[in-house]
């Protein structure tokens, strides 16, 4: 008699076969740890019972000797029969659920989850039609040819094993022989009508998405993601020897008390400091806001709404207040399931990768996370997302532990996750197989959306629907947090719950600056005529020339002010930087920093911002402004360094002139005497204003808004090029500003409250967003959803820029590892260069950029990364300390940020 030991699912760390039944029963137990007991299918059946049933047979196809030979054989020989296992397992999943009297659309949930548990979800109805009805193609072969031969083979070789699995999965309501008879019918070679009827209609069973019940896609996601994660966790535990038990699924959330302790420490420190009366009053208002929001958060828990807004001006301690509110909700709603695993995490999502690490570092310090006490996961495309598994035996290989740590990190098993909108919302639309593993961690969670207005307009209807999915299916609470609250979420048929009952007094309290509209910006307001004297020959009427803009900026800096100037495109920021340098003698901090890097033998992070700051202050001549220029063409590590230096210089009262793009607009804690912003949508103007007089360094700050001319060889102003597509956001901004502008500088609250509200009302009237995205979800078209992206998926080449001797040695080491075929070491070294990489867009027909890039060496043969030596005089000046990577850009999109 053949035993399960002779039908393995995997190999253990010693290369011995693992019996299939052991893996199946293990996965069945694990899915029960992931899905709450009260979760229901669209037909009202128990979701956890459904998943446990299909988990017992998800790898049923591995009963064939063909799969066993494929698994255990060292040769590449072709097996005697099909080695794949998902199609037959998926059809059996349908039969198992049908035998247990689940609704026919519930049976399709199990079918789809098992069919794609090693891949991505497909468009549901189309896939079911191709599997059951379509008369040709690869899917037809898998389901109506290969499956029949696999079933016959299993019945010939291990019928008792098949019977055991089917009997257990069906609760003895079905049996192997009945399923085999169904597959053996002659008509099954032509079509599987019993499979297709739940998603197709008519005599010829054509695809009919309208037959799917409401909530079908949401349930597919839940079943599939739980199965995928449980399957991978079981396989990892069995094949590596690393225990991935129930403890690895538990989470320890940060404690709200840590925030109270942090505030108490600050107040004690301030009591011994000589703070101005205005700062003391502001600190008092911040604490008042936090306490009131905490009380409102407790009321929110008792409310029937699961969506809340937190609207406070920049500088009012919004981040700390938001964390406090989220933890208040989490502490009062978190529950333990019958498995003993507490549901609920704090998911903190932001729009920009550039500020995630900052938020994560501050959170770790706040909640005193220590080594071995991992409560916070950081997840974005550049992060090494690892969570150490519980106690691991010493004899387990390091790479096995790292693989399990990556699995736990990707699945968001810690108590707090700091991530991007991309990771959160794309994981809820058409996720990859790996991304799906994080979805079970959303049950009972509190999701904070920081700066939701940054979401692309076309995504707004879909995000509203995804938030409904989070609240209805995952029992999550969602808090949107911003100074410029968009009318984005509907919260069903009610207004979202407001955690700040009356924001206006807080905005009035932070009346610390005025918005001054330059004539070139006034020209954008309906009913106002801007002066034309600053136009730049053939440029758009009313826009400001770079020579004139450079003169104005230089004059402000010569007066001793710190000035932040934000441009809309890379080439406009370069033009303005050059214009300023031509107008006044400056000390270029970028070049000083470059000299420090040239002198060090170590990596970039060995040069501390404090040294750059001290050198800049020491070398500066009287009335000589300090210039810093920054765009995304500078390396991430250089950006962090120069932002820190700019922040400290401004704080020290030095005349620093910081010219940048939108990358400093949100989340960067800087405070300048004046901020100058090229014309942009209303929320961008307000975000930029949050970098002005942030700490009340002066009696009153100033935010100047102007409209720069097109850079040389461009026809459109940067504002029009970036924001003028479709319904022009700059046009709506002009209309909103016109409601508060009377020819004089505008007080901050008039813009941040009145004009902002009018701007979002105008957006709402235009019914922004792509409704077809929501249609994809309602029709369970996962393949269509997977094509959507929150960021523009433009072709790009990653260029590694080396600026120190140690970094050049690392590139040499990478090439040596490649030559010696040492792949593990090679991968680790390549990952270590992420902080030195600059992404250069390349477009079809962009022959100039392609030609320039061809002069750069690849990292190694066949690598998709190139290498630039950042030392002066190398690579024909492709890298410049002031401008970063200067490979020519030939399209508008390539120059954003």
Tab-separated table of N, CA and C in Angstrom, residues 267-399:
chain	number	residue	atom	x	y	z
A	267	UNK	N	7.580	68.559	27.949
A	267	UNK	CA	7.104	69.650	28.806
A	267	UNK	C	8.080	69.910	29.953
A	268	UNK	N	8.667	68.848	30.474
A	268	UNK	CA	9.650	69.028	31.540
A	268	UNK	C	10.887	69.752	31.023
A	269	UNK	N	11.310	69.390	29.821
A	269	UNK	CA	12.466	70.048	29.213
A	269	UNK	C	12.170	71.509	28.913
A	270	UNK	N	10.960	71.779	28.398
A	270	UNK	CA	10.585	73.150	28.070
A	270	UNK	C	10.483	74.031	29.315
A	271	UNK	N	10.140	73.399	30.424
A	271	UNK	CA	9.988	74.178	31.669
A	271	UNK	C	11.297	74.809	32.094
A	272	UNK	N	12.403	74.221	31.676
A	272	UNK	CA	13.721	74.765	32.035
A	272	UNK	C	14.320	75.583	30.904
A	273	UNK	N	13.562	75.766	29.815
A	273	UNK	CA	14.062	76.504	28.660
A	273	UNK	C	13.401	77.870	28.592
A	274	UNK	N	14.057	78.776	27.899
A	274	UNK	CA	13.530	80.135	27.759
A	274	UNK	C	12.739	80.225	26.459
A	275	UNK	N	11.508	79.698	26.492
A	275	UNK	CA	10.661	79.715	25.302
A	275	UNK	C	9.886	81.024	25.228
A	276	UNK	N	9.657	81.489	24.013
A	276	UNK	CA	8.843	82.666	23.827
A	276	UNK	C	7.394	82.376	24.166
A	277	UNK	N	6.647	83.439	24.484
A	277	UNK	CA	5.246	83.257	24.859
A	277	UNK	C	4.437	82.641	23.735
A	278	UNK	N	4.800	82.992	22.504
A	278	UNK	CA	4.058	82.463	21.358
A	278	UNK	C	4.276	80.961	21.214
A	279	UNK	N	5.537	80.524	21.407
A	279	UNK	CA	5.845	79.096	21.320
A	279	UNK	C	5.156	78.332	22.441
A	280	UNK	N	5.157	78.915	23.654
A	280	UNK	CA	4.483	78.254	24.767
A	280	UNK	C	2.989	78.105	24.496
A	281	UNK	N	2.391	79.151	23.939
A	281	UNK	CA	0.964	79.092	23.631
A	281	UNK	C	0.686	78.043	22.558
A	282	UNK	N	1.574	77.972	21.559
A	282	UNK	CA	1.396	76.989	20.494
A	282	UNK	C	1.516	75.570	21.043
A	283	UNK	N	2.493	75.341	21.920
A	283	UNK	CA	2.641	74.013	22.516
A	283	UNK	C	1.395	73.630	23.306
A	284	UNK	N	0.826	74.626	23.994
A	284	UNK	CA	-0.402	74.362	24.732
A	284	UNK	C	-1.549	73.990	23.815
A	285	UNK	N	-1.638	74.661	22.682
A	285	UNK	CA	-2.699	74.354	21.714
A	285	UNK	C	-2.493	72.970	21.089
A	286	UNK	N	-1.242	72.608	20.865
A	286	UNK	CA	-0.966	71.276	20.325
A	286	UNK	C	-1.445	70.202	21.290
A	287	UNK	N	-1.130	70.387	22.572
A	287	UNK	CA	-1.533	69.397	23.563
A	287	UNK	C	-3.048	69.385	23.724
A	288	UNK	N	-3.658	70.552	23.649
A	288	UNK	CA	-5.125	70.621	23.716
A	288	UNK	C	-5.745	69.853	22.556
A	289	UNK	N	-5.184	70.029	21.352
A	289	UNK	CA	-5.700	69.314	20.174
A	289	UNK	C	-5.558	67.815	20.354
A	290	UNK	N	-4.419	67.375	20.869
A	290	UNK	CA	-4.201	65.929	21.047
A	290	UNK	C	-5.213	65.340	22.019
A	291	UNK	N	-5.442	66.015	23.127
A	291	UNK	CA	-6.377	65.495	24.122
A	291	UNK	C	-7.806	65.473	23.597
A	292	UNK	N	-8.192	66.527	22.888
A	292	UNK	CA	-9.544	66.566	22.335
A	292	UNK	C	-9.732	65.502	21.258
A	293	UNK	N	-8.713	65.294	20.448
A	293	UNK	CA	-8.803	64.264	19.415
A	293	UNK	C	-8.865	62.883	20.050
A	294	UNK	N	-8.130	62.682	21.132
A	294	UNK	CA	-8.196	61.382	21.833
A	294	UNK	C	-9.620	61.123	22.317
A	295	UNK	N	-10.249	62.140	22.901
A	295	UNK	CA	-11.626	61.971	23.368
A	295	UNK	C	-12.562	61.667	22.202
A	296	UNK	N	-12.359	62.370	21.101
A	296	UNK	CA	-13.199	62.132	19.922
A	296	UNK	C	-12.945	60.737	19.345
A	297	UNK	N	-11.708	60.262	19.441
A	297	UNK	CA	-11.395	58.917	18.935
A	297	UNK	C	-12.168	57.867	19.707
A	298	UNK	N	-12.311	58.075	21.014
A	298	UNK	CA	-13.105	57.137	21.814
A	298	UNK	C	-14.565	57.173	21.390
A	299	UNK	N	-15.071	58.367	21.042
A	299	UNK	CA	-16.440	58.483	20.535
A	299	UNK	C	-16.572	57.815	19.167
A	300	UNK	N	-15.530	57.908	18.371
A	300	UNK	CA	-15.519	57.286	17.043
A	300	UNK	C	-15.684	55.773	17.149
A	301	UNK	N	-15.069	55.178	18.153
A	301	UNK	CA	-15.176	53.731	18.347
A	301	UNK	C	-16.625	53.336	18.573
A	302	UNK	N	-17.369	54.184	19.288
A	302	UNK	CA	-18.775	53.878	19.600
A	302	UNK	C	-19.712	54.245	18.457
A	303	UNK	N	-19.217	54.996	17.465
A	303	UNK	CA	-20.037	55.429	16.340
A	303	UNK	C	-20.187	54.279	15.339
A	304	UNK	N	-21.212	54.342	14.496
A	304	UNK	CA	-21.401	53.271	13.511
A	304	UNK	C	-20.587	53.511	12.249
A	305	UNK	N	-19.912	54.647	12.166
A	305	UNK	CA	-19.034	54.906	11.026
A	305	UNK	C	-17.638	54.368	11.312
A	306	UNK	N	-16.986	53.917	10.261
A	306	UNK	CA	-15.645	53.379	10.428
A	306	UNK	C	-14.607	54.237	9.704
A	307	UNK	N	-15.007	55.380	9.203
A	307	UNK	CA	-14.090	56.302	8.516
A	307	UNK	C	-14.108	57.634	9.246
A	308	UNK	N	-12.918	58.154	9.552
A	308	UNK	CA	-12.810	59.421	10.275
A	308	UNK	C	-11.804	60.326	9.576
A	309	UNK	N	-11.962	61.617	9.786
A	309	UNK	CA	-10.993	62.600	9.281
A	309	UNK	C	-10.312	63.269	10.465
A	310	UNK	N	-9.049	63.623	10.257
A	310	UNK	CA	-8.298	64.394	11.248
A	310	UNK	C	-7.713	65.581	10.496
A	311	UNK	N	-8.313	66.749	10.687
A	311	UNK	CA	-7.927	67.942	9.936
A	311	UNK	C	-7.305	68.953	10.880
A	312	UNK	N	-5.993	69.130	10.760
A	312	UNK	CA	-5.250	70.110	11.544
A	312	UNK	C	-4.208	70.765	10.642
A	313	UNK	N	-3.871	72.013	10.905
A	313	UNK	CA	-2.858	72.679	10.071
A	313	UNK	C	-1.473	72.100	10.313
A	314	UNK	N	-0.619	72.218	9.311
A	314	UNK	CA	0.769	71.808	9.451
A	314	UNK	C	1.410	72.613	10.584
A	315	UNK	N	2.107	71.914	11.480
A	315	UNK	CA	2.725	72.584	12.612
A	315	UNK	C	1.942	72.432	13.896
A	316	UNK	N	0.781	71.786	13.840
A	316	UNK	CA	-0.054	71.611	15.028
A	316	UNK	C	0.132	70.220	15.631
A	317	UNK	N	1.245	69.554	15.291
A	317	UNK	CA	1.513	68.238	15.866
A	317	UNK	C	0.607	67.160	15.333
A	318	UNK	N	0.281	67.262	14.039
A	318	UNK	CA	-0.704	66.358	13.436
A	318	UNK	C	-0.259	64.897	13.476
A	319	UNK	N	1.012	64.631	13.216
A	319	UNK	CA	1.470	63.243	13.168
A	319	UNK	C	1.341	62.566	14.524
A	320	UNK	N	1.801	63.239	15.581
A	320	UNK	CA	1.716	62.673	16.916
A	320	UNK	C	0.258	62.520	17.355
A	321	UNK	N	-0.547	63.509	17.018
A	321	UNK	CA	-1.973	63.435	17.356
A	321	UNK	C	-2.649	62.289	16.611
A	322	UNK	N	-2.269	62.093	15.349
A	322	UNK	CA	-2.842	61.002	14.570
A	322	UNK	C	-2.467	59.641	15.117
A	323	UNK	N	-1.206	59.474	15.521
A	323	UNK	CA	-0.780	58.213	16.129
A	323	UNK	C	-1.545	57.949	17.415
A	324	UNK	N	-1.730	59.006	18.217
A	324	UNK	CA	-2.469	58.872	19.470
A	324	UNK	C	-3.907	58.420	19.202
A	325	UNK	N	-4.548	59.067	18.216
A	325	UNK	CA	-5.930	58.709	17.885
A	325	UNK	C	-6.027	57.278	17.377
A	326	UNK	N	-5.102	56.883	16.504
A	326	UNK	CA	-5.134	55.527	15.940
A	326	UNK	C	-4.956	54.478	17.024
A	327	UNK	N	-4.024	54.728	17.956
A	327	UNK	CA	-3.795	53.756	19.022
A	327	UNK	C	-4.971	53.724	20.000
A	328	UNK	N	-5.639	54.865	20.179
A	328	UNK	CA	-6.850	54.879	21.006
A	328	UNK	C	-7.905	53.959	20.407
A	329	UNK	N	-8.115	54.076	19.100
A	329	UNK	CA	-9.095	53.229	18.420
A	329	UNK	C	-8.660	51.766	18.487
A	330	UNK	N	-7.376	51.525	18.256
A	330	UNK	CA	-6.874	50.154	18.229
A	330	UNK	C	-7.014	49.487	19.596
A	331	UNK	N	-6.692	50.219	20.654
A	331	UNK	CA	-6.774	49.639	21.992
A	331	UNK	C	-8.211	49.291	22.374
A	332	UNK	N	-9.165	50.073	21.874
A	332	UNK	CA	-10.556	49.842	22.265
A	332	UNK	C	-11.298	48.884	21.343
A	333	UNK	N	-10.706	48.576	20.194
A	333	UNK	CA	-11.382	47.678	19.247
A	333	UNK	C	-10.657	46.364	19.055
A	334	UNK	N	-9.364	46.297	19.395
A	334	UNK	CA	-8.606	45.068	19.187
A	334	UNK	C	-9.185	43.921	19.980
A	335	UNK	N	-9.355	42.792	19.341
A	335	UNK	CA	-9.935	41.620	19.994
A	335	UNK	C	-9.088	40.397	19.722
A	336	UNK	N	-9.206	39.411	20.578
A	336	UNK	CA	-8.512	38.140	20.378
A	336	UNK	C	-9.480	37.136	19.788
A	337	UNK	N	-9.077	36.479	18.729
A	337	UNK	CA	-9.925	35.464	18.106
A	337	UNK	C	-9.828	34.164	18.897
A	338	UNK	N	-10.577	33.176	18.479
A	338	UNK	CA	-10.546	31.888	19.176
A	338	UNK	C	-9.195	31.208	19.031
A	339	UNK	N	-8.383	31.673	18.089
A	339	UNK	CA	-7.040	31.110	17.923
A	339	UNK	C	-6.057	31.712	18.906
A	340	UNK	N	-6.496	32.746	19.645
A	340	UNK	CA	-5.597	33.393	20.583
A	340	UNK	C	-4.728	34.451	19.952
A	341	UNK	N	-4.978	34.781	18.700
A	341	UNK	CA	-4.192	35.795	18.005
A	341	UNK	C	-4.995	37.086	17.943
A	342	UNK	N	-4.448	38.139	18.526
A	342	UNK	CA	-5.152	39.413	18.547
A	342	UNK	C	-5.221	40.001	17.152
A	343	UNK	N	-6.413	40.384	16.759
A	343	UNK	CA	-6.582	41.051	15.474
A	343	UNK	C	-6.266	42.527	15.638
A	344	UNK	N	-5.726	43.124	14.598
A	344	UNK	CA	-5.566	44.563	14.594
A	344	UNK	C	-4.134	45.026	14.650
A	345	UNK	N	-3.795	45.898	13.714
A	345	UNK	CA	-2.488	46.531	13.655
A	345	UNK	C	-2.688	47.994	13.328
A	346	UNK	N	-1.646	48.763	13.518
A	346	UNK	CA	-1.650	50.144	13.095
A	346	UNK	C	-0.918	50.206	11.753
A	347	UNK	N	-1.649	50.527	10.705
A	347	UNK	CA	-1.068	50.659	9.364
A	347	UNK	C	-0.992	52.147	9.044
A	348	UNK	N	0.211	52.676	8.927
A	348	UNK	CA	0.418	54.111	8.690
A	348	UNK	C	0.933	54.267	7.263
A	349	UNK	N	0.093	54.808	6.391
A	349	UNK	CA	0.427	54.894	4.964
A	349	UNK	C	0.643	56.339	4.554
A	350	UNK	N	1.694	56.562	3.763
A	350	UNK	CA	2.054	57.890	3.280
A	350	UNK	C	2.222	57.868	1.763
A	351	UNK	N	2.195	59.029	1.125
A	351	UNK	CA	2.309	59.041	-0.334
A	351	UNK	C	3.729	58.899	-0.856
A	352	UNK	N	4.741	59.290	-0.054
A	352	UNK	CA	6.092	59.401	-0.606
A	352	UNK	C	7.078	58.494	0.125
A	353	UNK	N	7.843	57.743	-0.641
A	353	UNK	CA	8.879	56.888	-0.073
A	353	UNK	C	9.899	57.713	0.691
A	354	UNK	N	10.152	58.945	0.216
A	354	UNK	CA	11.220	59.764	0.778
A	354	UNK	C	11.013	60.094	2.254
A	355	UNK	N	9.766	60.053	2.743
A	355	UNK	CA	9.528	60.425	4.145
A	355	UNK	C	9.156	59.241	5.026
A	356	UNK	N	9.076	58.053	4.438
A	356	UNK	CA	8.673	56.886	5.231
A	356	UNK	C	9.726	56.534	6.277
A	357	UNK	N	10.988	56.496	5.864
A	357	UNK	CA	12.037	56.133	6.811
A	357	UNK	C	12.099	57.128	7.960
A	358	UNK	N	11.846	58.410	7.662
A	358	UNK	CA	11.829	59.430	8.710
A	358	UNK	C	10.730	59.138	9.725
A	359	UNK	N	9.521	58.841	9.249
A	359	UNK	CA	8.410	58.535	10.142
A	359	UNK	C	8.703	57.262	10.934
A	360	UNK	N	9.273	56.268	10.272
A	360	UNK	CA	9.568	55.004	10.945
A	360	UNK	C	10.616	55.199	12.039
A	361	UNK	N	11.671	55.954	11.740
A	361	UNK	CA	12.720	56.191	12.739
A	361	UNK	C	12.158	56.927	13.952
A	362	UNK	N	11.323	57.936	13.693
A	362	UNK	CA	10.719	58.677	14.799
A	362	UNK	C	9.785	57.779	15.616
A	363	UNK	N	9.078	56.875	14.937
A	363	UNK	CA	8.174	55.961	15.650
A	363	UNK	C	8.954	54.968	16.496
A	364	UNK	N	10.064	54.472	15.956
A	364	UNK	CA	10.878	53.529	16.736
A	364	UNK	C	11.426	54.206	17.996
A	365	UNK	N	11.861	55.448	17.834
A	365	UNK	CA	12.369	56.175	18.990
A	365	UNK	C	11.240	56.458	19.976
A	366	UNK	N	10.090	56.841	19.476
A	366	UNK	CA	8.951	57.162	20.328
A	366	UNK	C	8.495	55.955	21.130
A	367	UNK	N	8.382	54.808	20.447
A	367	UNK	CA	7.862	53.610	21.102
A	367	UNK	C	8.975	52.728	21.659
A	368	UNK	N	10.200	53.242	21.615
A	368	UNK	CA	11.352	52.579	22.217
A	368	UNK	C	11.483	51.137	21.756
A	369	UNK	N	11.389	50.954	20.453
A	369	UNK	CA	11.606	49.616	19.903
A	369	UNK	C	13.085	49.284	20.016
A	370	UNK	N	13.403	48.131	20.535
A	370	UNK	CA	14.791	47.719	20.717
A	370	UNK	C	15.067	46.460	19.914
A	371	UNK	N	16.349	46.086	19.849
A	371	UNK	CA	16.724	44.866	19.136
A	371	UNK	C	15.999	43.670	19.757
A	372	UNK	N	15.418	42.848	18.921
A	372	UNK	CA	14.684	41.684	19.399
A	372	UNK	C	13.254	41.998	19.803
A	373	UNK	N	12.886	43.289	19.736
A	373	UNK	CA	11.515	43.693	20.093
A	373	UNK	C	10.918	44.418	18.890
A	374	UNK	N	10.699	43.667	17.824
A	374	UNK	CA	10.264	44.281	16.578
A	374	UNK	C	8.758	44.516	16.590
A	375	UNK	N	8.381	45.784	16.620
A	375	UNK	CA	6.972	46.140	16.603
A	375	UNK	C	6.612	46.906	15.338
A	376	UNK	N	7.625	47.362	14.623
A	376	UNK	CA	7.387	48.240	13.474
A	376	UNK	C	8.037	47.660	12.233
A	377	UNK	N	7.246	47.539	11.165
A	377	UNK	CA	7.738	47.101	9.862
A	377	UNK	C	7.696	48.283	8.905
A	378	UNK	N	8.747	48.449	8.130
A	378	UNK	CA	8.786	49.469	7.083
A	378	UNK	C	8.711	48.752	5.741
A	379	UNK	N	7.754	49.135	4.920
A	379	UNK	CA	7.554	48.423	3.652
A	379	UNK	C	7.404	49.409	2.501
A	380	UNK	N	8.453	49.530	1.712
A	380	UNK	CA	8.387	50.234	0.427
A	380	UNK	C	9.414	49.596	-0.491
A	381	UNK	N	9.491	50.038	-1.731
A	381	UNK	CA	10.255	49.271	-2.723
A	381	UNK	C	11.759	49.292	-2.461
A	382	UNK	N	12.270	50.235	-1.653
A	382	UNK	CA	13.694	50.272	-1.351
A	382	UNK	C	14.019	49.692	0.021
A	383	UNK	N	12.988	49.353	0.786
A	383	UNK	CA	13.223	48.891	2.158
A	383	UNK	C	13.539	47.403	2.190
A	384	UNK	N	14.401	47.014	3.135
A	384	UNK	CA	14.651	45.605	3.395
A	384	UNK	C	13.670	45.196	4.492
A	385	UNK	N	12.533	44.637	4.065
A	385	UNK	CA	11.428	44.375	4.981
A	385	UNK	C	11.594	42.998	5.606
A	386	UNK	N	12.195	42.962	6.797
A	386	UNK	CA	12.472	41.707	7.481
A	386	UNK	C	11.910	41.755	8.898
A	387	UNK	N	11.327	40.650	9.338
A	387	UNK	CA	10.867	40.501	10.722
A	387	UNK	C	11.406	39.168	11.226
A	388	UNK	N	12.246	39.206	12.234
A	388	UNK	CA	12.893	37.990	12.716
A	388	UNK	C	11.860	37.005	13.246
A	389	UNK	N	11.987	35.729	12.863
A	389	UNK	CA	11.071	34.717	13.410
A	389	UNK	C	11.385	34.469	14.879
A	390	UNK	N	10.398	33.972	15.644
A	390	UNK	CA	10.675	33.629	17.046
A	390	UNK	C	11.778	32.586	17.133
A	391	UNK	N	12.267	32.382	18.321
A	391	UNK	CA	13.407	31.513	18.610
A	391	UNK	C	13.716	30.496	17.525
A	392	UNK	N	14.962	30.565	17.036
A	392	UNK	CA	15.393	29.694	15.955
A	392	UNK	C	16.597	28.871	16.419
A	393	UNK	N	16.588	27.593	16.086
A	393	UNK	CA	17.689	26.717	16.473
A	393	UNK	C	18.994	27.174	15.824
A	394	UNK	N	20.097	27.010	16.525
A	394	UNK	CA	21.387	27.485	16.043
A	394	UNK	C	21.823	26.799	14.751
A	395	UNK	N	21.396	25.551	14.583
A	395	UNK	CA	21.875	24.814	13.412
A	395	UNK	C	21.177	25.225	12.121
A	396	UNK	N	20.168	26.059	12.204
A	396	UNK	CA	19.460	26.492	11.002
A	396	UNK	C	20.323	27.475	10.233
A	397	UNK	N	20.404	27.291	8.924
A	397	UNK	CA	21.248	28.151	8.088
A	397	UNK	C	20.759	29.592	8.103
A	398	UNK	N	21.708	30.528	8.027
A	398	UNK	CA	21.362	31.955	8.068
A	398	UNK	C	20.445	32.361	6.923
A	399	UNK	N	20.701	31.816	5.718
A	399	UNK	CA	19.864	32.211	4.590
A	399	UNK	C	18.431	31.708	4.766
